[in-house]
CSV table of C-alpha atoms in Angstrom, one decimal:
chain,number,residue,atom,x,y,z
A,25,MET,CA,62.9,23.5,86.2
A,26,ILE,CA,62.6,27.0,87.6
A,27,VAL,CA,66.0,26.7,89.4
A,28,ARG,CA,67.6,25.7,86.1
A,29,VAL,CA,66.0,28.6,84.3
A,30,LEU,CA,67.1,31.1,87.0
A,31,LEU,CA,70.7,29.8,86.9
A,32,LEU,CA,70.7,30.0,83.1
A,33,SER,CA,69.4,33.6,83.2
A,34,LEU,CA,72.1,34.6,85.7
A,35,ALA,CA,74.8,33.0,83.5
A,36,LEU,CA,73.5,34.8,80.4
A,37,ALA,CA,73.3,38.1,82.1
A,38,SER,CA,77.0,37.9,83.1
A,39,VAL,CA,78.3,37.4,79.6
A,40,ALA,CA,76.3,40.0,77.8
A,41,THR,CA,77.9,43.3,76.9
A,42,ALA,CA,77.9,46.1,79.4
A,43,GLU,CA,76.1,48.6,77.2
A,44,GLN,CA,73.1,46.5,76.2
A,45,ARG,CA,72.9,43.7,78.8
A,46,VAL,CA,70.2,41.2,77.9
A,47,SER,CA,68.7,39.9,81.1
A,48,LEU,CA,66.4,37.4,79.4
A,49,PRO,CA,67.3,33.7,78.8
A,50,ASP,CA,65.8,33.4,75.3
A,51,LEU,CA,64.4,29.9,75.8
A,52,ARG,CA,62.9,27.8,73.1
A,53,GLY,CA,59.2,28.0,72.9
A,54,ALA,CA,59.0,31.0,75.2
A,55,CYS,CA,56.6,33.9,74.7
A,56,ARG,CA,58.8,36.9,74.0
A,57,PHE,CA,57.4,40.4,73.7
A,58,ALA,CA,58.2,44.0,74.1
A,59,VAL,CA,56.0,46.6,75.9
A,60,ILE,CA,55.7,50.3,75.0
A,61,GLY,CA,53.2,52.9,76.2
A,62,ASP,CA,52.3,56.5,75.4
A,63,THR,CA,54.5,56.5,72.3
A,64,GLY,CA,52.8,58.3,69.5
A,65,THR,CA,54.4,61.7,69.5
A,66,GLY,CA,56.4,61.4,66.3
A,67,GLY,CA,59.2,63.0,68.2
A,68,GLU,CA,62.9,62.2,68.4
A,69,PRO,CA,62.7,60.2,71.7
A,70,GLN,CA,60.1,57.9,70.2
A,71,TYR,CA,62.4,57.3,67.2
A,72,ARG,CA,65.4,56.6,69.5
A,73,ILE,CA,63.4,54.1,71.5
A,74,GLY,CA,62.3,52.4,68.3
A,75,THR,CA,65.9,52.2,67.1
A,76,ARG,CA,67.0,50.8,70.5
A,77,MET,CA,64.2,48.2,70.4
A,78,ALA,CA,65.4,47.1,66.9
A,79,GLU,CA,69.0,46.9,68.1
A,80,TYR,CA,67.8,44.9,71.2
A,81,ARG,CA,65.9,42.5,69.0
A,82,GLN,CA,69.2,41.4,67.4
A,83,ARG,CA,70.1,39.8,70.7
A,84,PHE,CA,66.6,38.9,71.9
A,85,PRO,CA,64.2,38.2,69.1
A,86,PHE,CA,60.9,39.2,70.5
A,87,ASP,CA,57.9,38.3,68.3
A,88,LEU,CA,55.4,40.9,69.3
A,89,VAL,CA,54.9,44.3,70.9
A,90,LEU,CA,52.2,45.3,73.3
A,91,MET,CA,51.2,48.9,73.0
A,92,LEU,CA,49.6,50.4,76.1
A,93,GLY,CA,47.6,53.2,74.5
A,94,ASP,CA,48.1,56.8,73.4
A,95,ASN,CA,49.5,55.2,70.3
A,96,VAL,CA,49.0,58.4,68.3
A,97,TYR,CA,48.9,61.9,69.8
A,98,GLY,CA,47.0,64.6,68.0
A,99,ALA,CA,45.9,64.1,64.4
A,100,ASP,CA,45.9,60.6,63.1
A,101,GLU,CA,45.6,61.2,59.4
A,102,PRO,CA,47.5,58.7,57.2
A,103,ALA,CA,50.7,60.9,57.2
A,104,ASP,CA,50.5,61.0,61.0
A,105,MET,CA,50.3,57.2,61.2
A,106,VAL,CA,53.5,57.1,59.1
A,107,ARG,CA,55.3,59.6,61.3
A,108,LYS,CA,54.0,58.5,64.7
A,109,PHE,CA,53.9,54.7,64.2
A,110,GLU,CA,55.2,53.2,61.0
A,111,ARG,CA,58.5,55.0,60.7
A,112,PRO,CA,59.6,54.8,64.4
A,113,TYR,CA,59.1,51.0,64.3
A,114,GLN,CA,59.8,50.4,60.7
A,115,ALA,CA,62.7,47.9,61.4
A,116,LEU,CA,60.4,45.9,63.6
A,117,LEU,CA,57.5,46.0,61.2
A,118,GLU,CA,59.7,44.9,58.3
A,119,ALA,CA,61.0,42.0,60.4
A,120,GLY,CA,57.5,40.8,60.9
A,121,VAL,CA,57.1,41.7,64.5
A,122,ARG,CA,53.4,42.0,65.3
A,123,PHE,CA,52.0,44.9,67.2
A,124,HIS,CA,48.9,44.6,69.4
A,125,ALA,CA,47.6,47.9,70.7
A,126,ALA,CA,45.2,48.9,73.5
A,127,LEU,CA,43.4,52.3,73.1
A,128,GLY,CA,44.4,55.3,75.2
A,129,ASN,CA,42.5,58.5,75.9
A,130,HIS,CA,44.4,60.1,73.0
A,131,ASP,CA,43.4,57.4,70.5
A,132,ASP,CA,40.4,57.6,68.2
A,133,PRO,CA,38.6,54.2,68.5
A,134,SER,CA,38.8,54.0,64.7
A,135,GLN,CA,42.4,53.0,65.2
A,136,ARG,CA,41.0,49.5,65.9
A,137,LEU,CA,40.5,49.3,62.1
A,138,TYR,CA,44.1,50.1,61.3
A,139,GLU,CA,45.6,46.7,60.6
A,140,PRO,CA,49.2,47.3,61.7
A,141,LEU,CA,48.0,48.0,65.3
A,142,GLY,CA,46.8,44.4,65.4
A,143,MET,CA,43.4,45.0,67.0
A,144,SER,CA,41.4,43.0,64.4
A,145,GLY,CA,38.7,45.7,64.4
A,146,GLU,CA,37.9,45.3,68.1
A,147,ARG,CA,38.2,47.7,71.0
A,148,TYR,CA,39.0,44.8,73.3
A,149,TYR,CA,40.3,41.4,72.4
A,150,SER,CA,42.5,38.5,73.5
A,151,PHE,CA,45.2,36.4,71.9
A,152,PRO,CA,47.6,33.6,72.8
A,153,CYS,CA,51.4,33.5,72.9
A,154,GLY,CA,54.0,30.8,73.3
A,155,ARG,CA,53.1,27.1,73.5
A,156,ASP,CA,49.7,27.5,75.2
A,157,SER,CA,51.4,29.2,78.0
A,158,VAL,CA,50.2,32.8,77.8
A,159,ARG,CA,47.0,34.6,76.9
A,160,PHE,CA,46.8,38.4,76.6
A,161,PHE,CA,43.7,40.4,77.2
A,162,ALA,CA,43.8,43.9,75.7
A,163,LEU,CA,41.2,46.2,77.2
A,164,ASP,CA,39.6,49.5,76.4
A,165,SER,CA,39.9,51.3,79.7
A,166,ASN,CA,38.5,54.6,78.3
A,167,TYR,CA,35.1,53.1,77.8
A,168,MET,CA,34.7,50.1,80.2
A,169,THR,CA,31.1,49.1,79.3
A,170,PRO,CA,29.2,46.4,81.2
A,171,ALA,CA,29.5,44.3,77.9
A,172,GLN,CA,33.2,44.6,78.0
A,173,LEU,CA,33.3,43.4,81.6
A,174,ALA,CA,31.1,40.5,80.8
A,175,TRP,CA,33.3,39.6,77.9
A,176,LEU,CA,36.4,39.7,80.1
A,177,ASP,CA,34.7,37.6,82.8
A,178,ALA,CA,33.9,34.9,80.2
A,179,GLN,CA,37.3,35.1,78.6
A,180,LEU,CA,39.2,34.7,81.8
A,181,ARG,CA,36.9,32.0,83.0
A,182,ASP,CA,37.5,30.0,79.8
A,183,ALA,CA,41.2,30.7,79.4
A,184,HIS,CA,43.3,27.6,80.0
A,185,GLU,CA,46.8,29.2,79.6
A,186,ARG,CA,49.1,29.2,82.6
A,187,TRP,CA,49.7,33.0,82.4
A,188,LYS,CA,47.0,35.5,82.0
A,189,ILE,CA,48.2,39.0,81.2
A,190,ALA,CA,45.9,42.0,81.0
A,191,TYR,CA,47.0,45.3,79.5
A,192,PHE,CA,45.1,48.6,79.1
A,193,HIS,CA,45.8,52.3,79.3
A,194,HIS,CA,44.7,53.6,82.7
A,195,PRO,CA,46.6,52.0,85.6
A,196,ILE,CA,44.6,50.9,88.6
A,197,TYR,CA,47.7,51.2,90.7
A,198,SER,CA,50.1,54.0,90.2
A,199,THR,CA,51.7,56.9,92.1
A,200,GLY,CA,52.0,59.4,89.4
A,201,SER,CA,50.1,62.6,88.8
A,202,HIS,CA,47.2,60.7,87.3
A,203,GLY,CA,47.3,58.2,90.1
A,204,SER,CA,45.4,55.0,90.6
A,205,ASN,CA,42.1,54.7,88.8
A,206,VAL,CA,40.2,53.5,91.8
A,207,GLU,CA,36.9,53.3,89.9
A,208,LEU,CA,38.4,51.1,87.3
A,209,ARG,CA,40.1,49.0,90.0
A,210,LYS,CA,36.8,48.4,91.6
A,211,ARG,CA,35.6,46.7,88.3
A,212,LEU,CA,38.7,44.9,87.2
A,213,GLU,CA,40.5,43.8,90.3
A,214,PRO,CA,37.8,41.3,91.4
A,215,LEU,CA,38.1,39.7,88.0
A,216,PHE,CA,41.9,39.6,88.1
A,217,THR,CA,42.0,38.0,91.5
A,218,ALA,CA,39.1,35.6,90.9
A,219,TYR,CA,40.6,34.2,87.7
A,220,GLY,CA,44.3,34.3,88.5
A,221,VAL,CA,45.5,37.1,86.3
A,222,ASN,CA,49.2,37.2,86.9
A,223,VAL,CA,50.5,40.5,85.5
A,224,VAL,CA,49.0,43.8,84.3
A,225,PHE,CA,50.7,46.4,82.2
A,226,SER,CA,49.3,49.9,81.9
A,227,GLY,CA,50.5,53.3,80.5
A,228,HIS,CA,49.0,56.8,80.9
A,229,GLU,CA,51.7,57.8,83.4
A,230,HIS,CA,54.7,58.8,81.5
A,231,PHE,CA,57.3,56.8,83.4
A,232,TYR,CA,58.3,53.3,84.4
A,233,GLN,CA,57.1,51.8,87.6
A,234,ARG,CA,57.0,48.3,89.0
A,235,LEU,CA,54.5,48.0,91.9
A,236,LYS,CA,54.2,45.7,94.8
A,237,PRO,CA,51.9,42.7,94.1
A,238,GLN,CA,48.3,43.5,95.0
A,239,HIS,CA,46.2,40.6,96.0
A,240,GLY,CA,48.6,38.3,94.1
A,241,VAL,CA,48.7,40.4,90.9
A,242,ARG,CA,51.8,42.1,89.6
A,243,TYR,CA,51.5,45.6,88.1
A,244,PHE,CA,53.8,47.5,85.8
A,245,VAL,CA,53.4,51.0,84.5
A,246,SER,CA,55.2,51.6,81.2
A,247,GLY,CA,54.2,54.9,79.7
A,248,GLY,CA,57.6,56.3,78.7
A,249,GLY,CA,57.9,55.1,75.1
A,250,GLY,CA,57.5,58.6,73.6
A,251,LYS,CA,56.2,60.9,76.3
A,252,LEU,CA,58.1,61.5,79.6
A,253,SER,CA,57.1,63.2,82.9
A,254,VAL,CA,60.3,63.8,84.7
A,255,GLY,CA,60.1,63.5,88.5
A,256,ASP,CA,56.4,62.5,88.3
A,257,ILE,CA,56.7,59.4,90.5
A,258,HIS,CA,55.4,60.3,93.9
A,259,ALA,CA,57.2,58.5,96.7
A,260,ASP,CA,55.0,55.7,98.1
A,261,PRO,CA,56.9,52.8,99.6
A,262,ALA,CA,53.7,51.0,100.2
A,263,LEU,CA,53.2,50.7,96.4
A,264,THR,CA,56.5,51.2,94.6
A,265,LEU,CA,59.2,48.5,94.2
A,266,LYS,CA,61.0,50.3,91.4
A,267,GLY,CA,60.5,53.5,89.5
A,268,TYR,CA,62.3,55.4,86.6
A,269,ASP,CA,61.1,58.8,85.5
A,270,ARG,CA,64.3,60.3,84.3
A,271,GLY,CA,64.2,59.1,80.7
A,272,HIS,CA,62.3,57.2,78.1
A,273,HIS,CA,62.2,53.4,78.2
A,274,PHE,CA,60.7,50.2,76.8
A,275,MET,CA,60.3,46.8,78.3
A,276,VAL,CA,61.1,43.3,77.1
A,277,VAL,CA,59.6,40.2,78.6
A,278,GLU,CA,60.0,36.5,78.3
A,279,ILE,CA,57.7,33.9,79.7
A,280,ALA,CA,58.8,30.3,79.9
A,281,GLY,CA,57.1,27.7,82.0
A,282,ASP,CA,56.4,29.2,85.4
A,283,ALA,CA,58.8,32.1,85.2
A,284,LEU,CA,58.4,35.6,83.8
A,285,PHE,CA,61.6,37.5,83.0
A,286,PHE,CA,61.5,41.2,82.5
A,287,GLN,CA,63.8,44.0,81.7
A,288,ALA,CA,63.1,47.7,81.4
A,289,VAL,CA,65.6,49.4,79.1
A,290,ALA,CA,66.4,53.1,79.0
A,291,GLU,CA,67.0,55.1,75.9
A,292,ASP,CA,70.7,54.7,76.2
A,293,GLY,CA,70.4,51.0,76.4
A,294,SER,CA,71.1,50.7,80.1
A,295,THR,CA,68.9,48.5,82.3
A,296,VAL,CA,66.7,50.4,84.7
A,297,ASP,CA,65.0,47.3,86.1
A,298,ALA,CA,65.1,43.6,85.6
A,299,GLY,CA,64.1,40.5,87.4
A,300,THR,CA,62.2,37.2,87.4
A,301,LEU,CA,58.7,36.7,88.6
A,302,PRO,CA,57.7,33.1,89.4
A,303,ARG,CA,54.2,32.2,88.7
A,304,ASP,CA,52.0,32.0,91.8
A,305,THR,CA,50.9,28.4,91.3
A,306,SER,CA,48.5,28.7,94.3
A,307,ARG,CA,46.3,30.9,92.1
A,308,GLY,CA,45.7,28.3,89.4
B,9,MET,CA,9.0,62.6,49.0
B,10,THR,CA,12.7,62.8,49.5
B,11,TRP,CA,14.3,60.8,52.3
B,12,ARG,CA,15.5,64.0,53.8
B,13,ARG,CA,11.9,65.3,54.1
B,14,SER,CA,10.6,62.1,55.5
B,15,PHE,CA,13.3,62.0,58.1
B,16,ALA,CA,12.6,65.7,58.9
B,17,ILE,CA,9.0,64.7,59.7
B,18,VAL,CA,10.2,61.9,61.9
B,19,VAL,CA,12.5,64.2,63.7
B,20,VAL,CA,9.8,66.8,64.3
B,21,ALA,CA,7.5,64.1,65.6
B,22,ALA,CA,10.1,62.9,68.0
B,23,ALA,CA,10.7,66.5,69.1
B,24,CYS,CA,7.0,66.8,69.8
B,25,SER,CA,7.2,63.9,72.3
B,26,ASP,CA,9.3,66.3,74.5
B,27,GLY,CA,7.9,66.1,78.0
B,28,HIS,CA,5.1,63.7,77.3
B,29,GLY,CA,6.7,60.5,78.6
B,30,ASP,CA,9.5,59.0,80.6
B,31,PRO,CA,12.7,60.8,79.7
B,32,ALA,CA,14.7,57.6,79.3
B,33,HIS,CA,12.1,56.3,76.9
B,34,ASP,CA,12.0,59.6,75.1
B,35,LEU,CA,15.8,59.5,74.7
B,36,GLU,CA,15.6,55.9,73.5
B,37,ALA,CA,13.1,57.0,70.8
B,38,ARG,CA,15.3,59.9,69.7
B,39,VAL,CA,18.4,57.7,69.5
B,40,ARG,CA,16.4,55.3,67.3
B,41,THR,CA,15.5,58.1,65.1
B,42,TYR,CA,19.1,59.3,64.9
B,43,MET,CA,20.3,55.7,64.1
B,44,ALA,CA,17.9,55.5,61.2
B,45,LEU,CA,19.3,58.7,59.9
B,46,HIS,CA,22.8,57.3,60.4
B,47,ALA,CA,21.9,54.1,58.6
B,48,ARG,CA,20.5,56.1,55.7
B,49,ALA,CA,23.6,58.2,55.5
B,50,ALA,CA,25.9,55.2,55.8
B,51,ALA,CA,24.1,53.5,52.8
B,52,GLY,CA,25.3,56.3,50.6
B,53,VAL,CA,28.9,56.0,51.7
B,54,PRO,CA,31.2,53.2,50.3
B,55,PRO,CA,31.7,50.5,52.9
B,56,LEU,CA,35.1,49.8,54.3
B,57,ALA,CA,37.2,46.8,53.1
B,58,THR,CA,38.1,44.1,55.6
B,59,SER,CA,41.5,45.6,56.4
B,60,PRO,CA,41.1,49.2,55.4
B,61,THR,CA,43.9,51.6,55.1
B,62,ARG,CA,44.0,54.6,57.3
B,63,ASP,CA,43.2,56.7,54.3
B,64,ALA,CA,40.0,54.8,53.7
B,65,VAL,CA,38.9,55.0,57.3
B,66,ALA,CA,39.6,58.7,57.5
B,67,GLU,CA,37.8,59.3,54.2
B,68,ARG,CA,34.7,57.3,55.2
B,69,GLU,CA,34.6,59.1,58.6
B,70,ARG,CA,34.5,62.5,56.8
B,71,ALA,CA,32.0,61.3,54.2
B,72,LEU,CA,29.6,60.0,56.8
B,73,ALA,CA,29.9,63.1,58.9
B,74,ALA,CA,29.3,65.3,55.8
B,75,ALA,CA,26.2,63.2,54.8
B,76,LEU,CA,24.7,63.5,58.2
B,77,MET,CA,25.3,67.2,58.5
B,78,ARG,CA,24.0,67.8,54.9
B,79,SER,CA,20.8,66.0,55.8
B,80,GLY,CA,19.5,69.1,57.6
B,81,ASN,CA,18.2,66.9,60.4
B,82,LEU,CA,20.8,67.5,63.0
B,83,HIS,CA,20.3,70.3,65.5
B,84,PRO,CA,20.9,71.2,69.2
B,85,ARG,CA,18.6,69.2,71.5
B,86,LEU,CA,18.0,66.5,68.9
B,87,LEU,CA,18.6,64.1,71.8
B,88,PHE,CA,18.9,66.2,74.9
B,89,THR,CA,15.6,68.0,75.4
B,90,ASN,CA,15.1,70.0,78.6
B,91,GLU,CA,13.4,67.1,80.3
B,92,ILE,CA,15.9,64.6,79.2
B,93,GLY,CA,18.8,66.9,80.2
B,94,ALA,CA,17.3,67.4,83.6
B,95,ASP,CA,16.9,63.6,84.0
B,96,LEU,CA,20.5,63.0,83.0
B,97,ARG,CA,21.8,65.7,85.4
B,98,ARG,CA,19.8,64.1,88.2
B,99,ARG,CA,21.3,60.7,87.5
B,100,LEU,CA,24.8,62.1,87.4
B,101,ASP,CA,24.3,64.2,90.5
B,102,SER,CA,23.1,61.1,92.4
B,103,LEU,CA,26.0,59.0,91.1
B,104,LEU,CA,28.7,61.5,92.1
B,105,GLN,CA,27.8,61.7,95.8
B,106,GLY,CA,29.9,60.2,98.6
B,107,THR,CA,33.3,58.5,98.5
B,108,ASP,CA,32.4,56.3,95.6
B,109,GLY,CA,31.1,59.3,93.7
B,110,LYS,CA,34.3,61.1,94.3
B,111,ASN,CA,36.2,58.3,92.7
B,112,VAL,CA,33.9,58.3,89.7
B,113,ARG,CA,34.3,62.1,89.4
B,114,GLY,CA,38.0,61.7,89.6
B,115,ALA,CA,38.0,59.1,86.8
B,116,ILE,CA,35.8,61.4,84.6
B,117,LEU,CA,38.0,64.5,85.2
B,118,ASP,CA,41.3,62.7,84.8
B,119,ALA,CA,42.7,64.0,81.5
B,120,THR,CA,39.2,65.0,80.3
B,121,PRO,CA,39.5,67.4,77.4
B,122,SER,CA,38.7,71.1,78.1
B,123,GLY,CA,37.1,73.5,75.7
B,124,ARG,CA,33.8,73.5,74.1
B,125,VAL,CA,32.3,71.4,71.3
B,126,GLU,CA,29.2,72.1,69.4
B,127,PRO,CA,26.3,69.7,68.5
B,128,ALA,CA,25.9,68.6,64.9
B,129,ALA,CA,29.6,69.2,64.2
B,130,PRO,CA,32.7,67.0,64.0
B,131,TYR,CA,34.5,66.2,67.2
B,132,PRO,CA,37.9,68.0,67.0
B,133,VAL,CA,40.3,65.7,65.3
B,134,ALA,CA,43.3,66.2,67.5
B,135,ALA,CA,41.4,66.3,70.8
B,136,PRO,CA,41.7,63.4,73.2
B,137,LEU,CA,38.6,61.6,74.4
B,138,SER,CA,37.5,61.5,78.0
B,139,SER,CA,37.2,58.2,80.0
B,140,VAL,CA,33.7,57.2,80.8
B,141,PRO,CA,33.6,55.1,83.9
B,142,THR,CA,31.4,52.0,84.0
B,143,ALA,CA,29.3,53.6,86.8
B,144,VAL,CA,28.4,56.4,84.5
B,145,LEU,CA,27.5,54.0,81.7
B,146,GLU,CA,25.3,52.1,84.1
B,147,ALA,CA,23.6,55.2,85.4
B,148,LEU,CA,22.8,56.7,82.0
B,149,PRO,CA,20.3,55.2,79.5
B,150,PRO,CA,22.1,52.8,77.3
B,151,LEU,CA,23.3,53.7,73.8
B,152,PRO,CA,23.8,51.5,70.7
B,153,ASP,CA,27.4,50.6,69.9
B,154,ALA,CA,27.6,53.2,67.2
B,155,LEU,CA,27.1,56.0,69.7
B,156,GLU,CA,29.0,56.7,72.9
B,157,TYR,CA,28.8,59.1,75.8
B,158,ARG,CA,31.9,61.3,76.4
B,159,PHE,CA,32.7,64.3,78.5
B,160,VAL,CA,34.2,67.6,77.4
B,161,GLY,CA,34.9,69.4,80.6
B,162,ARG,CA,31.7,69.1,82.4
B,163,ASP,CA,29.6,68.9,79.3
B,164,LEU,CA,28.2,65.5,78.4
B,165,ILE,CA,28.1,64.6,74.7
B,166,VAL,CA,26.9,61.8,72.5
B,167,ARG,CA,29.4,61.1,69.8
B,168,ASP,CA,28.8,59.1,66.6
B,169,VAL,CA,31.8,56.8,66.6
B,170,ASP,CA,32.0,56.0,62.9
B,171,ALA,CA,31.5,59.6,61.8
B,172,ASN,CA,33.4,61.2,64.7
B,173,LEU,CA,30.5,63.5,65.0
B,174,VAL,CA,29.1,65.3,68.1
B,175,VAL,CA,25.4,64.4,67.9
B,176,ASP,CA,24.3,66.5,70.9
B,177,VAL,CA,25.7,68.3,73.9
B,178,LEU,CA,24.4,68.6,77.5
B,179,ARG,CA,26.1,71.7,79.0
B,180,ASP,CA,27.2,71.5,82.6
B,181,ALA,CA,26.0,68.0,83.0
B,182,PHE,CA,27.5,67.8,86.5
B,183,ALA,CA,28.7,70.2,89.1
């Protein structure tokens, strides 16, 4: 099955247009989502990324968007929510795409009450995607209480989905100016490895980075959806597989069966990274 | 007797317990007093709908903060008396030693907001919030969900989440 899927994805990639090459197979029943982080500036780059995402969705109809925190910078009055969230992603919202946000350090926790951010009033929560194949765990890395850790432990233990994906604002592996949050890693990594979490997405660093698997878990940093820190990726071959800190970006991901397909797309529509991650079946 | 006066009496009584018991228990008692004040203020503010608009959330936040500040019961050292402050500083000092402590300090100081906030006043609307590592939350006396510890520079604050209000400030909480 995975060989067929890989061959199909290669075939699709070769016939797509050069400007906006879709690297994802768009399989029936798949979980399809986009990922953006550190978006809420209300500035032109955020709007351009939002437009690019809507264009991309014409070819690859993703159903939901994970937001990795710093969803709104500065004031978050109603007019700010329009300018820094509703308008940049208006086409997606009108198409019924669901957003599910995690809180960043620039986000007032009261954002959890704002329905379009899809947090259901909670600072941390989980939800499924696809045909029982994926479960997401959105965490509040700003305020990682013992209660939240206990909740995550129970949720991961009881999750029956093949893919377990966690996302939160502060990366526990990163080579940017913020760097790895080692203290948070100490708390989360044992849970991720014990319960077979497959992939983690984080923001906070204003660039794209795909990191080498750490104890079987794959890590992405995707914090360039509105903010950008040019040249901020510090060289570290021990950690980095791919990095892009020259422009804004978003990610699109598809999960089908035991394969995860990903693509990081720059503001001009070019692909800065793409690939397929097979699920590590030895981890359950 | 107005509810404001009765709460003032309770607050004064809590203040008089300064130094007469375990600091953690003293803080717990003061937090309970504040939460009673919070509940009383919240009762006078319209509740939020199930899926409130951003307008409604912002308005309720302002109304709750205004009611609490109007009560006349908020003041510096409402929570952080000298003894409680000394106890919290000791806890943090102990926590931030060694290699593990260095990581905790790094997590606190990563993107923590600078500047100065005042007790019994709204938390600045456009200011980010610090991260508070789990180790800090485990080292300090627990708070109810409606309150949270945060840092502003090296100051430790207690923030009322629903009101976005700084309840109290402990200056220079760690070195």
